[in-house]
Short mmCIF file of N, CA and C in Angstrom, two decimals:
data_model
loop_
_atom_site.label_atom_id
_atom_site.label_comp_id
_atom_site.label_asym_id
_atom_site.label_seq_id
_atom_site.Cartn_x
_atom_site.Cartn_y
_atom_site.Cartn_z
N UNK A 1 0.83 -1.20 0.00
CA UNK A 1 0.00 0.00 0.00
C UNK A 1 0.86 1.25 0.00
N UNK A 2 0.22 2.39 -0.13
CA UNK A 2 0.95 3.64 -0.31
C UNK A 2 1.81 4.02 0.89
N UNK A 3 1.25 3.87 2.08
CA UNK A 3 2.01 4.24 3.28
C UNK A 3 3.23 3.35 3.48
N UNK A 4 3.08 2.08 3.18
CA UNK A 4 4.22 1.16 3.29
C UNK A 4 5.32 1.54 2.31
N UNK A 5 4.92 2.00 1.13
CA UNK A 5 5.90 2.40 0.13
C UNK A 5 6.71 3.60 0.59
N UNK A 6 6.02 4.58 1.18
CA UNK A 6 6.72 5.77 1.69
C UNK A 6 7.62 5.41 2.87
N UNK A 7 7.14 4.48 3.69
CA UNK A 7 7.94 4.02 4.83
C UNK A 7 9.21 3.32 4.34
N UNK A 8 9.06 2.51 3.28
CA UNK A 8 10.20 1.82 2.70
C UNK A 8 11.24 2.82 2.18
N UNK A 9 10.76 3.88 1.55
CA UNK A 9 11.67 4.91 1.04
C UNK A 9 12.46 5.54 2.18
N UNK A 10 11.79 5.85 3.26
CA UNK A 10 12.46 6.43 4.44
C UNK A 10 13.47 5.45 5.03
N UNK A 11 13.09 4.18 5.11
CA UNK A 11 14.00 3.16 5.65
C UNK A 11 15.23 2.98 4.77
N UNK A 12 15.03 3.03 3.47
CA UNK A 12 16.17 2.92 2.55
C UNK A 12 17.18 4.02 2.84
N UNK A 13 16.66 5.25 2.96
CA UNK A 13 17.55 6.39 3.21
C UNK A 13 18.27 6.23 4.55
N UNK A 14 17.56 5.75 5.58
CA UNK A 14 18.17 5.55 6.90
C UNK A 14 19.30 4.53 6.85
N UNK A 15 19.15 3.54 5.98
CA UNK A 15 20.16 2.48 5.85
C UNK A 15 21.29 2.86 4.90
N UNK A 16 21.21 4.06 4.33
CA UNK A 16 22.25 4.51 3.42
C UNK A 16 22.09 3.99 2.01
N UNK A 17 20.90 3.47 1.70
CA UNK A 17 20.59 3.01 0.35
C UNK A 17 19.81 4.12 -0.32
N UNK A 18 20.42 4.72 -1.32
CA UNK A 18 19.78 5.88 -1.92
C UNK A 18 18.97 5.48 -3.14
N UNK A 19 17.69 5.79 -3.12
CA UNK A 19 16.81 5.43 -4.22
C UNK A 19 17.26 6.08 -5.52
N UNK A 20 17.05 5.37 -6.61
CA UNK A 20 17.36 5.92 -7.93
C UNK A 20 16.08 6.40 -8.60
N UNK A 21 16.19 6.83 -9.84
CA UNK A 21 15.04 7.35 -10.58
C UNK A 21 13.95 6.28 -10.73
N UNK A 22 14.35 5.03 -10.88
CA UNK A 22 13.37 3.95 -11.03
C UNK A 22 12.51 3.85 -9.77
N UNK A 23 13.14 3.93 -8.62
CA UNK A 23 12.40 3.87 -7.35
C UNK A 23 11.42 5.02 -7.24
N UNK A 24 11.90 6.22 -7.51
CA UNK A 24 11.02 7.39 -7.44
C UNK A 24 9.89 7.29 -8.46
N UNK A 25 10.20 6.84 -9.66
CA UNK A 25 9.16 6.72 -10.69
C UNK A 25 8.10 5.70 -10.31
N UNK A 26 8.50 4.63 -9.66
CA UNK A 26 7.52 3.63 -9.19
C UNK A 26 6.60 4.24 -8.14
N UNK A 27 7.16 5.01 -7.23
CA UNK A 27 6.34 5.67 -6.22
C UNK A 27 5.40 6.69 -6.85
N UNK A 28 5.93 7.45 -7.79
CA UNK A 28 5.09 8.44 -8.47
C UNK A 28 3.94 7.74 -9.18
N UNK A 29 4.23 6.67 -9.88
CA UNK A 29 3.18 5.94 -10.59
C UNK A 29 2.12 5.41 -9.62
N UNK A 30 2.54 4.91 -8.48
CA UNK A 30 1.61 4.42 -7.48
C UNK A 30 0.62 5.51 -7.06
N UNK A 31 1.13 6.70 -6.79
CA UNK A 31 0.27 7.79 -6.34
C UNK A 31 -0.51 8.43 -7.49
N UNK A 32 -0.01 8.31 -8.72
CA UNK A 32 -0.79 8.74 -9.89
C UNK A 32 -2.04 7.88 -9.99
N UNK A 33 -1.88 6.58 -9.79
CA UNK A 33 -3.03 5.67 -9.86
C UNK A 33 -4.09 6.04 -8.83
N UNK A 34 -3.68 6.59 -7.70
CA UNK A 34 -4.60 7.01 -6.64
C UNK A 34 -5.06 8.45 -6.82
N UNK A 35 -4.54 9.11 -7.86
CA UNK A 35 -4.84 10.52 -8.15
C UNK A 35 -4.51 11.43 -6.96
N UNK A 36 -3.42 11.09 -6.28
CA UNK A 36 -2.97 11.85 -5.12
C UNK A 36 -1.92 12.88 -5.58
N UNK A 37 -2.42 14.01 -6.03
CA UNK A 37 -1.57 15.05 -6.61
C UNK A 37 -0.53 15.53 -5.61
N UNK A 38 -0.97 15.80 -4.40
CA UNK A 38 -0.06 16.32 -3.38
C UNK A 38 1.13 15.39 -3.16
N UNK A 39 0.86 14.10 -3.06
CA UNK A 39 1.93 13.13 -2.81
C UNK A 39 2.84 12.99 -4.02
N UNK A 40 2.26 13.00 -5.22
CA UNK A 40 3.06 12.91 -6.44
C UNK A 40 4.04 14.08 -6.50
N UNK A 41 3.54 15.27 -6.25
CA UNK A 41 4.40 16.46 -6.32
C UNK A 41 5.45 16.45 -5.21
N UNK A 42 5.10 15.92 -4.06
CA UNK A 42 6.07 15.80 -2.96
C UNK A 42 7.20 14.83 -3.32
N UNK A 43 6.84 13.70 -3.89
CA UNK A 43 7.86 12.72 -4.30
C UNK A 43 8.73 13.30 -5.40
N UNK A 44 8.12 14.00 -6.35
CA UNK A 44 8.89 14.64 -7.41
C UNK A 44 9.87 15.65 -6.83
N UNK A 45 9.42 16.42 -5.88
CA UNK A 45 10.29 17.42 -5.23
C UNK A 45 11.45 16.72 -4.51
N UNK A 46 11.16 15.64 -3.81
CA UNK A 46 12.22 14.88 -3.12
C UNK A 46 13.21 14.30 -4.13
N UNK A 47 12.70 13.80 -5.23
CA UNK A 47 13.55 13.25 -6.28
C UNK A 47 14.53 14.31 -6.78
N UNK A 48 14.02 15.49 -7.05
CA UNK A 48 14.87 16.57 -7.55
C UNK A 48 15.83 17.08 -6.47
N UNK A 49 15.39 17.05 -5.22
CA UNK A 49 16.23 17.52 -4.11
C UNK A 49 17.48 16.66 -3.92
N UNK A 50 17.38 15.38 -4.29
CA UNK A 50 18.55 14.51 -4.17
C UNK A 50 19.38 14.48 -5.44
N UNK A 51 19.03 15.36 -6.39
CA UNK A 51 19.83 15.50 -7.60
C UNK A 51 19.41 14.66 -8.78
N UNK A 52 18.23 14.04 -8.69
CA UNK A 52 17.73 13.24 -9.81
C UNK A 52 16.77 14.07 -10.64
N UNK A 53 16.95 14.05 -11.93
CA UNK A 53 16.09 14.81 -12.82
C UNK A 53 14.94 13.92 -13.30
N UNK A 54 13.79 14.51 -13.51
CA UNK A 54 12.68 13.75 -14.08
C UNK A 54 13.07 13.26 -15.48
N UNK A 55 12.67 12.04 -15.80
CA UNK A 55 12.94 11.49 -17.13
C UNK A 55 11.62 11.29 -17.86
N UNK A 56 11.67 10.63 -19.02
CA UNK A 56 10.45 10.45 -19.80
C UNK A 56 9.39 9.66 -19.04
N UNK A 57 9.81 8.74 -18.18
CA UNK A 57 8.86 7.96 -17.38
C UNK A 57 8.16 8.87 -16.37
N UNK A 58 8.93 9.73 -15.73
CA UNK A 58 8.37 10.68 -14.77
C UNK A 58 7.37 11.60 -15.46
N UNK A 59 7.79 12.17 -16.58
CA UNK A 59 6.91 13.10 -17.30
C UNK A 59 5.63 12.42 -17.78
N UNK A 60 5.74 11.18 -18.25
CA UNK A 60 4.56 10.44 -18.69
C UNK A 60 3.59 10.24 -17.54
N UNK A 61 4.11 9.90 -16.38
CA UNK A 61 3.25 9.74 -15.20
C UNK A 61 2.55 11.04 -14.84
N UNK A 62 3.32 12.14 -14.88
CA UNK A 62 2.73 13.44 -14.55
C UNK A 62 1.63 13.82 -15.55
N UNK A 63 1.89 13.58 -16.83
CA UNK A 63 0.89 13.89 -17.85
C UNK A 63 -0.36 13.05 -17.63
N UNK A 64 -0.17 11.77 -17.32
CA UNK A 64 -1.32 10.90 -17.04
C UNK A 64 -2.13 11.42 -15.86
N UNK A 65 -1.44 11.82 -14.81
CA UNK A 65 -2.13 12.35 -13.63
C UNK A 65 -2.94 13.59 -13.97
N UNK A 66 -2.31 14.54 -14.61
CA UNK A 66 -2.99 15.79 -14.91
C UNK A 66 -4.15 15.58 -15.88
N UNK A 67 -4.00 14.64 -16.81
CA UNK A 67 -5.10 14.33 -17.73
C UNK A 67 -6.27 13.69 -16.97
N UNK A 68 -5.95 12.79 -16.03
CA UNK A 68 -6.99 12.11 -15.25
C UNK A 68 -7.83 13.09 -14.43
N UNK A 69 -7.17 14.13 -13.93
CA UNK A 69 -7.90 15.06 -13.06
C UNK A 69 -8.40 16.29 -13.83
N UNK A 70 -8.24 16.26 -15.15
CA UNK A 70 -8.78 17.32 -15.98
C UNK A 70 -8.00 18.62 -15.98
N UNK A 71 -6.71 18.56 -15.70
CA UNK A 71 -5.87 19.76 -15.67
C UNK A 71 -5.09 19.89 -16.97
N UNK A 72 -5.80 20.29 -18.03
CA UNK A 72 -5.18 20.45 -19.34
C UNK A 72 -4.02 21.43 -19.29
N UNK A 73 -4.15 22.48 -18.50
CA UNK A 73 -3.08 23.47 -18.36
C UNK A 73 -1.78 22.83 -17.86
N UNK A 74 -1.92 21.92 -16.89
CA UNK A 74 -0.74 21.26 -16.33
C UNK A 74 -0.17 20.23 -17.31
N UNK A 75 -1.04 19.61 -18.11
CA UNK A 75 -0.57 18.69 -19.15
C UNK A 75 0.32 19.46 -20.12
N UNK A 76 -0.17 20.60 -20.58
CA UNK A 76 0.60 21.41 -21.53
C UNK A 76 1.89 21.94 -20.91
N UNK A 77 1.83 22.33 -19.65
CA UNK A 77 3.02 22.81 -18.94
C UNK A 77 4.06 21.70 -18.84
N UNK A 78 3.62 20.50 -18.52
CA UNK A 78 4.54 19.36 -18.40
C UNK A 78 5.15 19.01 -19.75
N UNK A 79 4.33 19.04 -20.80
CA UNK A 79 4.85 18.80 -22.14
C UNK A 79 5.92 19.81 -22.51
N UNK A 80 5.71 21.06 -22.14
CA UNK A 80 6.69 22.12 -22.43
C UNK A 80 7.98 21.88 -21.65
N UNK A 81 7.86 21.39 -20.41
CA UNK A 81 9.05 21.11 -19.59
C UNK A 81 9.90 20.00 -20.20
N UNK A 82 9.26 19.08 -20.90
CA UNK A 82 9.97 17.94 -21.47
C UNK A 82 10.93 18.36 -22.58
N UNK A 83 10.67 19.48 -23.21
CA UNK A 83 11.48 19.90 -24.36
C UNK A 83 12.83 20.45 -23.96
#
């Protein structure tokens, strides 16, 4: 479940295992499926804070999220960021 996933991320960091883009993208996808915008954006911010840049997988998840919730403006903004 979602809370266990976030807990796992925290535990990884405590153990000195630093998540990569794949880990962050999996978490983002999980919260996109739940349409949890706040959590998706928080994970994205954490990903960038540790020096990882969003990739095509990240952007695709964000576009899917914004399309699901009817935020055409954010879809277009995300598409522009990809360029």
